Coordinates of C-alpha atoms in Angstrom, one line a residue:
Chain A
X1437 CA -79.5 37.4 22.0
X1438 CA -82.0 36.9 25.1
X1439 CA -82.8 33.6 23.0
X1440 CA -79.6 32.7 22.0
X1441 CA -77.6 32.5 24.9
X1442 CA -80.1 30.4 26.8
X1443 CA -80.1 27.8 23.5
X1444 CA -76.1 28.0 24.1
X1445 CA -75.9 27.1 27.3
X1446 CA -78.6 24.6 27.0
X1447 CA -76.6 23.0 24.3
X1448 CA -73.0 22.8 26.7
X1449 CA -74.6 22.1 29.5
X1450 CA -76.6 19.1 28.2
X1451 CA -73.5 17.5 26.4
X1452 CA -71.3 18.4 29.4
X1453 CA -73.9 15.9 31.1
X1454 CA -74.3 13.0 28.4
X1455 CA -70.4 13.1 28.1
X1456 CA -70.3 13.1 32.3
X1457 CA -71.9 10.3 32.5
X1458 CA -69.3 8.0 30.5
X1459 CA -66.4 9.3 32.0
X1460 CA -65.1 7.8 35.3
X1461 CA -62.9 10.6 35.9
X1462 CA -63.2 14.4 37.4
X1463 CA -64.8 16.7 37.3
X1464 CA -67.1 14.9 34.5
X1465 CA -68.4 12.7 37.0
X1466 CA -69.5 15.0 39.3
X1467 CA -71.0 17.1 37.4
X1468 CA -74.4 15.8 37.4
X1469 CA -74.5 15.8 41.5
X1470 CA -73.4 19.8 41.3
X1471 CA -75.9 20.8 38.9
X1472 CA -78.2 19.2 41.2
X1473 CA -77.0 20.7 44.0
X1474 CA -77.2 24.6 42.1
X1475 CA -80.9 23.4 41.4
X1476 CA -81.6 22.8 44.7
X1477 CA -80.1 26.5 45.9
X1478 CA -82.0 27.9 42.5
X1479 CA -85.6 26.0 43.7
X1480 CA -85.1 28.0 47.8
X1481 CA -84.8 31.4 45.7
X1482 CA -87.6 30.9 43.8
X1483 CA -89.7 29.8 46.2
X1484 CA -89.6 34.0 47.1
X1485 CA -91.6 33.9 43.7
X1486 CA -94.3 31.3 44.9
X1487 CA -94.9 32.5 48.1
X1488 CA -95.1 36.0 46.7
X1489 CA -97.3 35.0 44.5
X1490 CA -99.9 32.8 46.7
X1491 CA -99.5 36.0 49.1
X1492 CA -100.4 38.9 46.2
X1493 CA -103.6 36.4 44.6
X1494 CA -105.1 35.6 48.3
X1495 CA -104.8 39.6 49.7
X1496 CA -106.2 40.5 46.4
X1497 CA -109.1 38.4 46.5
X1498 CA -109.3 39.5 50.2
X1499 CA -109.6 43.1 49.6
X1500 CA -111.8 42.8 46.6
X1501 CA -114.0 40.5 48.6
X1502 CA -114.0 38.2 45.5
X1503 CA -116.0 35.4 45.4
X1504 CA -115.5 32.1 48.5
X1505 CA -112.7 35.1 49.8
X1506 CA -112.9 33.5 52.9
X1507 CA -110.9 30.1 51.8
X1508 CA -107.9 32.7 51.2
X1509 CA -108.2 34.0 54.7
X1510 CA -107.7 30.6 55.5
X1511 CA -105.2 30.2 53.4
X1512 CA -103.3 33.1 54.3
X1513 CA -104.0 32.6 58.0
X1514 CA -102.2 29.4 57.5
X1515 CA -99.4 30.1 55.0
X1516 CA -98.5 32.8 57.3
X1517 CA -98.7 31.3 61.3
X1518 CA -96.6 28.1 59.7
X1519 CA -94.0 30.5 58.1
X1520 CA -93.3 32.6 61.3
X1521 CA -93.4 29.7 63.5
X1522 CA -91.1 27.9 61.6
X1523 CA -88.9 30.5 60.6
X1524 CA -88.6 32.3 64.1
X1525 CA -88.7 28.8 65.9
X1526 CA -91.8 30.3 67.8
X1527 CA -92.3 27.6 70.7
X1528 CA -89.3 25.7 70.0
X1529 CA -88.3 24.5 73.6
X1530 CA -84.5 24.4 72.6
X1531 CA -84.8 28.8 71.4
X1532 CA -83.2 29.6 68.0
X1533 CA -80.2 27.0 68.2
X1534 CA -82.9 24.0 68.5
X1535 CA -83.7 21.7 65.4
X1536 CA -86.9 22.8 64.2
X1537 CA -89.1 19.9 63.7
X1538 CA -87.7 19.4 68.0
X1539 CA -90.4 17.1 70.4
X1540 CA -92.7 19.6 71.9
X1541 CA -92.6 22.5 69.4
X1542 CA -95.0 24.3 68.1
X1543 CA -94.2 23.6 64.5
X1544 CA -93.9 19.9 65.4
X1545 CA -97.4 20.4 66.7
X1546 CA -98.5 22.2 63.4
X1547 CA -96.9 19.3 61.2
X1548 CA -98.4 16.2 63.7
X1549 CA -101.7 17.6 64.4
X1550 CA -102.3 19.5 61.5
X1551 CA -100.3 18.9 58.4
X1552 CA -100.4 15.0 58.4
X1553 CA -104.1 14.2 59.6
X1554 CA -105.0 16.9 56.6
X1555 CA -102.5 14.9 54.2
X1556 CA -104.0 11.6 55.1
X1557 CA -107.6 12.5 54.5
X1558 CA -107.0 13.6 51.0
X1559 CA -105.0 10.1 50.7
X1560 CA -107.8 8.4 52.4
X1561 CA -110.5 10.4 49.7
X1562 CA -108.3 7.9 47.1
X1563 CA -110.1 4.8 48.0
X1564 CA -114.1 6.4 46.9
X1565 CA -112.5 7.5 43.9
X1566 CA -110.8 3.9 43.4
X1567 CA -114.2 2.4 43.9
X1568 CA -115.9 4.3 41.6
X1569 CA -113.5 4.8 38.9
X1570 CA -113.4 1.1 39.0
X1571 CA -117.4 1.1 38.5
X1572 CA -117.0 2.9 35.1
X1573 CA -114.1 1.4 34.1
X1574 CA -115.4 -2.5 34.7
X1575 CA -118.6 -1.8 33.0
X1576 CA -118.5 -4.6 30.2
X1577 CA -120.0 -2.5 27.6
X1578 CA -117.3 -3.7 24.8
X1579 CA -114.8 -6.8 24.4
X1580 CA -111.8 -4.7 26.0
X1581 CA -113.7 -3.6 28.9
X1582 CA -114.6 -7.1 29.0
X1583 CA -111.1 -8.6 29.0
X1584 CA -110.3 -5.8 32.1
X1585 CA -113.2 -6.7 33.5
X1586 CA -112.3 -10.4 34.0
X1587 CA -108.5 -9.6 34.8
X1588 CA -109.3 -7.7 37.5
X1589 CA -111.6 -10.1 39.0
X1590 CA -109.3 -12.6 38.8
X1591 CA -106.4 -10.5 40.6
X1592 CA -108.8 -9.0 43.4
X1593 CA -110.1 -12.4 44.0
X1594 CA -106.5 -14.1 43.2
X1595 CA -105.1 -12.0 46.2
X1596 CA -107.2 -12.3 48.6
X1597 CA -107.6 -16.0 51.0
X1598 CA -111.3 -16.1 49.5
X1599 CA -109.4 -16.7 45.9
X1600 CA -107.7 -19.5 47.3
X1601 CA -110.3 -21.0 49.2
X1602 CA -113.0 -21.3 46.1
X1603 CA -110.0 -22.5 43.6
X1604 CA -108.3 -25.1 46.5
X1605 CA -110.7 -27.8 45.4
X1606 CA -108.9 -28.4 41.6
X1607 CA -106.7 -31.3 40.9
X1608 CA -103.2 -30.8 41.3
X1609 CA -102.4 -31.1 36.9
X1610 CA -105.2 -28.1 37.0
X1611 CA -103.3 -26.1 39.5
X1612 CA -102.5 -23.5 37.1
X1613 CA -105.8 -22.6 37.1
X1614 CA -106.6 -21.6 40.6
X1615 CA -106.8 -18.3 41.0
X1616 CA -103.8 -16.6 43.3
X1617 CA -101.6 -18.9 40.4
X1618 CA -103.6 -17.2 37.4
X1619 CA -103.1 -13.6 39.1
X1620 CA -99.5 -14.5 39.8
X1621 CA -99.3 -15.2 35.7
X1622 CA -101.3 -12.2 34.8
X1623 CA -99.2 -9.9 36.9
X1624 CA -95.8 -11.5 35.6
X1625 CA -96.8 -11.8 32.2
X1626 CA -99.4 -9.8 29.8
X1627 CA -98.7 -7.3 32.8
X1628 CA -94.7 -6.7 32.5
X1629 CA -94.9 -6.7 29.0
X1630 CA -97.7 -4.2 28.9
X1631 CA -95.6 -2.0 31.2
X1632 CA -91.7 -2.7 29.5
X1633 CA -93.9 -1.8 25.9
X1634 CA -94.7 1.4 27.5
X1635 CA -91.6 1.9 29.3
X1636 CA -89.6 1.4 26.1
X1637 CA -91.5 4.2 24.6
X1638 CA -91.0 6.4 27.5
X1639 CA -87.2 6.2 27.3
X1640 CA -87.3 6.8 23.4
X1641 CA -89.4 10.1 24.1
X1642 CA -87.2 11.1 26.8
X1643 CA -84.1 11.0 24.2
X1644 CA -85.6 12.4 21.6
X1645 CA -86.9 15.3 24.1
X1646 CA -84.0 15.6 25.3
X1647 CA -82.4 15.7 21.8
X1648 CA -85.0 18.4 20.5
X1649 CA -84.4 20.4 23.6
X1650 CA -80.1 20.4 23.7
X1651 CA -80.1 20.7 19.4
X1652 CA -82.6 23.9 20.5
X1653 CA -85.0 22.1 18.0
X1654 CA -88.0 22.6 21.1
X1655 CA -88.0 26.3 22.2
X1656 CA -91.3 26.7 23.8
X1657 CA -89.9 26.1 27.2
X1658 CA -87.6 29.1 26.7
X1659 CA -90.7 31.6 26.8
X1660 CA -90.0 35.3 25.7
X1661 CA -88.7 35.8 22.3
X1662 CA -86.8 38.3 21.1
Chain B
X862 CA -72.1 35.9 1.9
X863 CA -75.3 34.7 3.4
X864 CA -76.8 31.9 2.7
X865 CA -80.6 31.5 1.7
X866 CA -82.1 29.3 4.0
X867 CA -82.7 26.5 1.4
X868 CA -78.7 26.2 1.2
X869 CA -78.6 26.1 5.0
X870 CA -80.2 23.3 5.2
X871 CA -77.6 20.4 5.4
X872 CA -78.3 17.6 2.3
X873 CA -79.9 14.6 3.6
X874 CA -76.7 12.3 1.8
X875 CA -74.2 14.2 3.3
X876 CA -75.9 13.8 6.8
X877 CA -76.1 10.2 6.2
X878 CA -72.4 10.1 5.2
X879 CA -71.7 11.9 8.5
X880 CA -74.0 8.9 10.5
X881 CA -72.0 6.4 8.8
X882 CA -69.0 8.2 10.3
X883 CA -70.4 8.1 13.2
X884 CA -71.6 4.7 14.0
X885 CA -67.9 3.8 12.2
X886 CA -66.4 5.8 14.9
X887 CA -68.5 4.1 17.8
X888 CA -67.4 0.8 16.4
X889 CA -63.5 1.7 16.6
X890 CA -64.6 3.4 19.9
X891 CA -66.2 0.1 21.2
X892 CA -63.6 -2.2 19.5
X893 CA -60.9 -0.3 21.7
X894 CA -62.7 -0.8 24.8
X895 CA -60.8 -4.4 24.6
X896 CA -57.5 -2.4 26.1
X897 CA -56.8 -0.9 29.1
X898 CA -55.8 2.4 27.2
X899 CA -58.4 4.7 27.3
X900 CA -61.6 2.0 29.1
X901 CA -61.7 1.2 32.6
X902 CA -64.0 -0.6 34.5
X903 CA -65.5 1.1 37.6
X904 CA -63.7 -0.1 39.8
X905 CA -59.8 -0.1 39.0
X906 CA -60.5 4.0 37.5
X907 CA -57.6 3.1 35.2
X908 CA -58.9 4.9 32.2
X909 CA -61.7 8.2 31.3
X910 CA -64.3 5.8 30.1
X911 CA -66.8 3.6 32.1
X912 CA -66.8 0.6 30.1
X913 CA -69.8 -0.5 32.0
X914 CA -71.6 1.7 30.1
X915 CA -70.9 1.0 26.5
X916 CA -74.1 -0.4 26.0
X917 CA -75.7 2.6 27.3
X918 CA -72.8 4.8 24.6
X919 CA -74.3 2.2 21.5
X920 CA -77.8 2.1 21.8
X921 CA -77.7 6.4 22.5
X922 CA -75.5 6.6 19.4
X923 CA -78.2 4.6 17.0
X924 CA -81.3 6.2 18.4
X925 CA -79.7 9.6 18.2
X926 CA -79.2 9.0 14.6
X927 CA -82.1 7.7 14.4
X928 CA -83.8 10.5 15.4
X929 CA -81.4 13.1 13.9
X930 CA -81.5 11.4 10.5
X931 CA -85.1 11.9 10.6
X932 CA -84.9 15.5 11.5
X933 CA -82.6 16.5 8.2
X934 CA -85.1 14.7 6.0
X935 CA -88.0 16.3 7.6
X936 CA -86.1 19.5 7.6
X937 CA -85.1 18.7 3.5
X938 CA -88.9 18.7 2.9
X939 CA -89.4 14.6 2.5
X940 CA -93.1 13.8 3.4
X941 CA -93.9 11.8 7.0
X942 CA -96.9 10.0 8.0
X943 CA -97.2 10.7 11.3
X944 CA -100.0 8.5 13.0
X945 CA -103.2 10.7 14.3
X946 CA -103.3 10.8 18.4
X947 CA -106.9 11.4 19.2
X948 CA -106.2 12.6 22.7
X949 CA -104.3 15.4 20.8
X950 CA -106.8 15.6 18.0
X951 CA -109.2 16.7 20.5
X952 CA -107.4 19.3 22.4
X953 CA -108.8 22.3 19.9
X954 CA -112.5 20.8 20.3
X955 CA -112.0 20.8 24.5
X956 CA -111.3 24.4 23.9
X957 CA -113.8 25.5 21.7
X958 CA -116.4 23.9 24.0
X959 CA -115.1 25.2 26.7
X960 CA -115.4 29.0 25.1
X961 CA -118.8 28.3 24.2
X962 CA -119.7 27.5 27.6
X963 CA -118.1 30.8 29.0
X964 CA -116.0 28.4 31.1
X965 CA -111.8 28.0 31.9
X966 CA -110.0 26.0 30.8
X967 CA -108.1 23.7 34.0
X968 CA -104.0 23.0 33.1
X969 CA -102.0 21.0 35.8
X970 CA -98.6 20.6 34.8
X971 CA -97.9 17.9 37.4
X972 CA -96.0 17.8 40.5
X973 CA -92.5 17.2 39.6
X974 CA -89.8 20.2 39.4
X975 CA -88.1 21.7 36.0
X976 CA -85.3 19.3 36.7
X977 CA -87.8 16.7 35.4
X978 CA -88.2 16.1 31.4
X979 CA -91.8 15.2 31.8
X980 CA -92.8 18.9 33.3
X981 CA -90.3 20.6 30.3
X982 CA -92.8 18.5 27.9
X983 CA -95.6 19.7 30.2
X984 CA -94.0 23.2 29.4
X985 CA -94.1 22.9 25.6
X986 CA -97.6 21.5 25.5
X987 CA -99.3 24.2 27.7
X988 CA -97.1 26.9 25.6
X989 CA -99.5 25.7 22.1
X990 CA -102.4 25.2 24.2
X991 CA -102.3 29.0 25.2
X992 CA -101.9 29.6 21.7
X993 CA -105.3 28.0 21.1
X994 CA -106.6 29.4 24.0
X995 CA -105.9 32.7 23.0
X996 CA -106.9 33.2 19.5
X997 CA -110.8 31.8 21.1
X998 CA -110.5 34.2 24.0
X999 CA -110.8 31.4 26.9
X1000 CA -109.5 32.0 30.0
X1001 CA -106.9 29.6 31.1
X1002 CA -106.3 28.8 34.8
X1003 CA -103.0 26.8 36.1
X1004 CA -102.0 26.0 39.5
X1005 CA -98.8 24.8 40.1
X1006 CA -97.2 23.1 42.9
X1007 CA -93.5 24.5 42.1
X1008 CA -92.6 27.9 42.1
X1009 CA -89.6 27.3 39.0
X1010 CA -92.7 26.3 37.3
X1011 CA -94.6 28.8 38.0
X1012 CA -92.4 30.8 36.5
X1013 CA -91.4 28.7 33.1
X1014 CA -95.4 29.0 32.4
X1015 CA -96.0 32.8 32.8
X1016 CA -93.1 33.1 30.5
X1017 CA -94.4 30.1 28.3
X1018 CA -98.0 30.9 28.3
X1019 CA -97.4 35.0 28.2
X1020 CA -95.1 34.4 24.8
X1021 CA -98.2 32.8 23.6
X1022 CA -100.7 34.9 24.1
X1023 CA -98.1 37.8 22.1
X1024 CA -97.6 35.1 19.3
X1025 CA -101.9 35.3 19.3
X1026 CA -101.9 38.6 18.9
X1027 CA -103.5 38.7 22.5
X1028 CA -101.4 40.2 24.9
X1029 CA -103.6 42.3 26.7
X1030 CA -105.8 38.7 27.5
X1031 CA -102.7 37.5 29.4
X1032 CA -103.8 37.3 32.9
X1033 CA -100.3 36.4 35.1
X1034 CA -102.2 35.9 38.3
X1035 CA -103.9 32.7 36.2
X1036 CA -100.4 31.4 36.5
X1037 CA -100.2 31.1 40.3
X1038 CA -98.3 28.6 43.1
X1039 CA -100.3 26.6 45.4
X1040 CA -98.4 24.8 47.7
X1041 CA -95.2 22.3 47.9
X1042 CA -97.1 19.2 49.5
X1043 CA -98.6 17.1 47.4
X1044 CA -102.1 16.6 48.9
X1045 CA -102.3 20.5 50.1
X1046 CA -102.1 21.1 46.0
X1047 CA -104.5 18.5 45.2
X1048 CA -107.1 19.6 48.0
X1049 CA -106.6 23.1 46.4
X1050 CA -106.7 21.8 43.0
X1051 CA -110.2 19.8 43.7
X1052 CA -111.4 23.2 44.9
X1053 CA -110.9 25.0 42.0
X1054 CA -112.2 22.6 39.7
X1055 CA -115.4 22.4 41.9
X1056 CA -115.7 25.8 42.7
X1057 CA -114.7 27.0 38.7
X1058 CA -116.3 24.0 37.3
X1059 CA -114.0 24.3 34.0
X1060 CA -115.3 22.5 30.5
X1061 CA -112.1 21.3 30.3
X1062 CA -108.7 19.6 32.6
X1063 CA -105.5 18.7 31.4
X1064 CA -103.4 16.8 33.4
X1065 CA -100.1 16.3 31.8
X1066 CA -96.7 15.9 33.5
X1067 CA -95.4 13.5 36.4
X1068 CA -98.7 12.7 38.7
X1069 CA -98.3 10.2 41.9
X1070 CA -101.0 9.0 43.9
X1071 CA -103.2 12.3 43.6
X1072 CA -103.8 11.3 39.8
X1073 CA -107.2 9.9 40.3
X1074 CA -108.1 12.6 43.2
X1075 CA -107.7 15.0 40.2
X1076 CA -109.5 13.2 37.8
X1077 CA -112.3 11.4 39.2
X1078 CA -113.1 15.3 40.5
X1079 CA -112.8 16.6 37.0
X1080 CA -115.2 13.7 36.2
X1081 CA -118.0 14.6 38.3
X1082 CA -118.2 17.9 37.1
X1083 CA -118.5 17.0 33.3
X1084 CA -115.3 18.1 32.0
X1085 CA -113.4 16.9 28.8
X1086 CA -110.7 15.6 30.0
X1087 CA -107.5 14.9 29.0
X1088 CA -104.5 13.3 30.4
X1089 CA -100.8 12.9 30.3
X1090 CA -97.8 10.9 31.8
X1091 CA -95.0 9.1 31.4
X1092 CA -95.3 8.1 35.0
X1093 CA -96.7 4.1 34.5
X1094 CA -99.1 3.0 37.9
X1095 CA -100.8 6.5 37.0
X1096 CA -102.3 5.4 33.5
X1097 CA -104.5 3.2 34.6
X1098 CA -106.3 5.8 36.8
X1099 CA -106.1 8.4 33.9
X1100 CA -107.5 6.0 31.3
X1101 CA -110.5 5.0 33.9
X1102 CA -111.0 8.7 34.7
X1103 CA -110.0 10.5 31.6
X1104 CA -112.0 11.2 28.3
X1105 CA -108.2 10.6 26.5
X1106 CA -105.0 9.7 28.1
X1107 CA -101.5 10.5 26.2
X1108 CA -99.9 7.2 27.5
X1109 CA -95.8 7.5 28.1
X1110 CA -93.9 8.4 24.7
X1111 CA -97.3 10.4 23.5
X1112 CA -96.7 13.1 26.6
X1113 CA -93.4 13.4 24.9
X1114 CA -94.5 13.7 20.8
X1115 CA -97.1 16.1 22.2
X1116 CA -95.6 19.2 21.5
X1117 CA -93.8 18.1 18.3
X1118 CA -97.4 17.0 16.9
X1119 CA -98.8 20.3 17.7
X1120 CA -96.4 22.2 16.4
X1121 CA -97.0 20.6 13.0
X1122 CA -93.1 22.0 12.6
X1123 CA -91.1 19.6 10.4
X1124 CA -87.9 19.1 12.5
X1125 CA -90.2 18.3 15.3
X1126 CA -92.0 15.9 13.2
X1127 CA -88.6 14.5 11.7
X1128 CA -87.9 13.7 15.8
X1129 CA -91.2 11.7 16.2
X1130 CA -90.8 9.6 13.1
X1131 CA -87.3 8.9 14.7
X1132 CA -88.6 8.0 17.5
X1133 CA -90.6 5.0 15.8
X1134 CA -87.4 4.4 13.9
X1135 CA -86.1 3.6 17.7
X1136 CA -89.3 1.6 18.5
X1137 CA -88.7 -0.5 15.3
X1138 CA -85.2 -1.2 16.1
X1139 CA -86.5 -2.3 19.8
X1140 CA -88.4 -4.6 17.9
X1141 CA -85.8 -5.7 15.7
X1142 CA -83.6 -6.2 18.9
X1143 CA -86.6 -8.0 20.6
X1144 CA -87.6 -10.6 17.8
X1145 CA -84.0 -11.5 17.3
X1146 CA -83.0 -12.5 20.9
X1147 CA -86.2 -14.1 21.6
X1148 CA -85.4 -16.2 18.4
X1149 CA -81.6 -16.7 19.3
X1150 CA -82.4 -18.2 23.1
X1151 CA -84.9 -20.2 22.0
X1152 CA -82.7 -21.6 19.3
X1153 CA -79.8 -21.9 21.3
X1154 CA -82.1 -23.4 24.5
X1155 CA -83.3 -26.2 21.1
X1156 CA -80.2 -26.5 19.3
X1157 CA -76.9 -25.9 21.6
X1158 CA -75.2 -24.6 19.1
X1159 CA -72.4 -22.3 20.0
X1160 CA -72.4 -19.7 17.5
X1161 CA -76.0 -19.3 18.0
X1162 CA -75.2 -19.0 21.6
X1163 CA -72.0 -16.5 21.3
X1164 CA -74.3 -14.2 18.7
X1165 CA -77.3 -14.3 21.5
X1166 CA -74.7 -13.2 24.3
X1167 CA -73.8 -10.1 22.2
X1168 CA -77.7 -9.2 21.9
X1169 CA -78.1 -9.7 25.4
X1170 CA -74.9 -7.7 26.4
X1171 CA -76.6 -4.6 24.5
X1172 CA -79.7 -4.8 27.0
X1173 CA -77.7 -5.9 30.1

């Protein structure tokens, strides 16, 4: 039964939904905002579950003085000042009854000072790896790495002024030839398609997903059996 | 009087009688949506059903049978060729290298929520994977940024190990939370893989702009790696990055291709059965506009307004 009853409900709810979203009238279609909304109130319970969690591994490896233990002091030193500050409005200039992200807070300070510059030197890390991820993928060891090879030199040179200063010298019956107008074409063209093929695909998985999932064809999701 | 499961099984004619009912039905259903009876458009609410939407109600109806169709034969025993997916093909060699090197084995499930179908395939792939990983006694480490999923892959992973025969190699603390923001879990993810240095990383599920933080790090540790999403600006960094990258659908046909299960393999053969009638649909309005744009003619004009009203 601990199986069944899931696959039941599974199987309501998911036609409840398909069904909702032909229907103009009530309560069919709301139905899809409300389960949202009881996800949302589900996800704020369960985060008891992750912070439990990152609270048990980090103490443990504390305690057993496993090994780099002190990135989980950090950790916990973090998870824990952030959670008391922002759940105790500790430094909040406005007390309890003040919004918590308020000018001049402490968590404000946390989330300005901390949080985002952290945030934005991980982002930032993305441009090294673009460069050389880019330096292994536009080796031209074969024809296809080839034919990437000279796309993307055409679209990094197309948009950029340098692509239309060397390509500004062609006749005017050539223009489709200069190179911001050949990576305006690649982008519009071999590009889209490229992307609807695979989007096509996508939405045919999704269904049939979804189809395996609400027939209870799929069950691995469901964990435990009985 | 119960039924042996060979009688069970519904016959393949009968379930294409019931299709034929079916599309029948949708072609009454769609033929009526010329009163004001029962259809309404969105904005007068004069009837239950949004007729802007009945393209939506005809295409679902043939790719569902589609799909289902294929599921009864598979199920009735009929023989599919199912085309070989190497990234897929590989996932039992990236283990057993990875046991040989007395290594983990890295699984990020993504950053989206359970409310997303990409993680629920995520889901179903890691719960075969931690099959495999348990019968070659590998340890299996997954950080998650979501605590839902945190728990859907203790459950997944610790039903695996029991259908192993390993449940005393079940480690739940393997299974652990990170953190909420997306570049807190990819810092901590790029520690573990540097610090842990696993032989192998799968990253399947929804990915954003961490993608290629996450892989180009798995990269310059040597890993096998092998990547999944249906998410499309992240395949290009997968592909440059990645040893094999399930691209869109093949995130989706992961678990039914794994599971070597027929009904699952009935769903994937539908699913090209949905590709091919893309096509179909494709090739034949291409043709129509072109011949309408050359010709004028009206029928061939009135016949490419009905393909193009399926797509609008």
């Amino acid at each position: 039964m601990r199986r069944k009853i899931p696959l039941i409900i599974t199987f309501i709810i998911g036609v409840v939904l398909v069904t909702g979203y032909f229907v103009t009238r009530g309560p069919f279609n709301t139905l899809y905002e409300s389960f949202s909304d009881y996800f949302a109130i589900i996800t704020v319970f369960a985060f008891i579950l992750g912070g439990g969690s990152l609270l048990k591994i980090h103490l443990k490896r504390v305690s057993n003085r496993s090994t780099d233990w002190p990135y989980s002091v950090v950790t916990l030193a973090g998870f824990l000042v952030t959670l008391v500050i922002g759940l105790f409005k500790v430094g909040n200039p406005d007390g309890m009854g003040g919004e918590i992200l308020a000018a001049g807070s402490w968590l404000r300070f946390l989330f300005d000072g901390v949080y985002n510059p952290l945030s934005a030197t991980m982002f930032s890390l993305l441009a090294f790896f673009v460069a050389s991820a880019s330096y292994r993928a536009f080796r031209a060891r074969t024809k296809e790495a080839t034919i990437l090879l000279s796309a993307a030199m055409v679209i990094l040179l197309g948009r950029t002024p340098v692509g239309a200063w060397l390509t500004a010298w062609m006749p005017e019956i050539l223009g489709f030839l200069e190179l911001p107008n050949l990576a305006n074409w690649i982008m519009a063209w071999p590009n889209t398609a490229g992307q609807r093929a695979i989007m096509i695909g996508i939405a045919l998985g999704v269904i049939a997903t979804s189809l395996r999932i609400i027939l209870g064809i799929e069950r691995n999701y469901l964990g435990r059996r009985e | 009087m119960r039924l042996s499961p060979s009688r069970r099984k519904p016959h393949p004619d009968s379930f294409a009688i019931a299709l034929l009912r079916a599309v029948l039905a949708c072609t009454v259903f769609v033929a009526m949506a010329q009163t004001d009876l029962l259809f309404a458009q969105t904005d007068t609410e004069s009837g239950w059903f949004n007729a802007d939407r009945t393209q939506a109600l005809v295409l679902g109806i043939v790719l569902t049978g589609a799909i289902l169709l294929y599921v009864v034969l598979a199920a009735s025993g009929r023989p599919l060729f199912i085309r070989k997916i190497a990234g897929l093909e590989t996932v039992e060699e990236a283990v057993g290298r990875a046991t040989e090197m007395g290594k983990p084995i890295l699984y990020v499930p993504g950053l989206n929520d359970m409310d997303e179908v990409q993680t629920i395939a995520s889901m179903n792939l890691l719960g075969h994977l931690a099959t495999i990983i348990a019968g070659y006694d590998s340890r299996l480490h997954v950080p998650v940024r979501k605590s839902l999923v945190m728990s859907v892959a203790r459950e997944t992973v610790q039903q695996s190990y029991l259908s192993a025969g390993r449940p005393d190699a079940y480690q739940e603390d393997d299974i652990h939370y990170v953190s909420d923001a997306q570049f807190a879990y990819a810092a901590a993810v790029d520690g573990i893989i540097v610090r842990e240095r696993p032989a192998a990383c799968f990253y399947l599920g929804g990915f954003y702009a961490e993608s290629l933080i996450l892989a180009e790090t798995g990269n310059s540790i040597g890993a096998i790696q092998i990547a999944g999403t249906a998410r499309p600006p992240q395949l290009p960094f997968f592909v440059a990055a990645c040893d094999y990258t399930l691209i869109g659908e093949e995130l989706f046909a992961a678990s039914a291709y794994l599971s070597k299960e027929p009904r699952m393999l009935g769903s994937l053969k539908g699913q090209d059965a949905g590709k091919g009638i893309a096509i179909v649909f494709i090739l034949a309005g291409s043709a129509l506009a072109t011949l309408e744009s050359v010709t004028g003619n009206e029928t061939v004009r009135e016949v490419s307004q009905i393909v193009l009203w399926l797509f609008r």
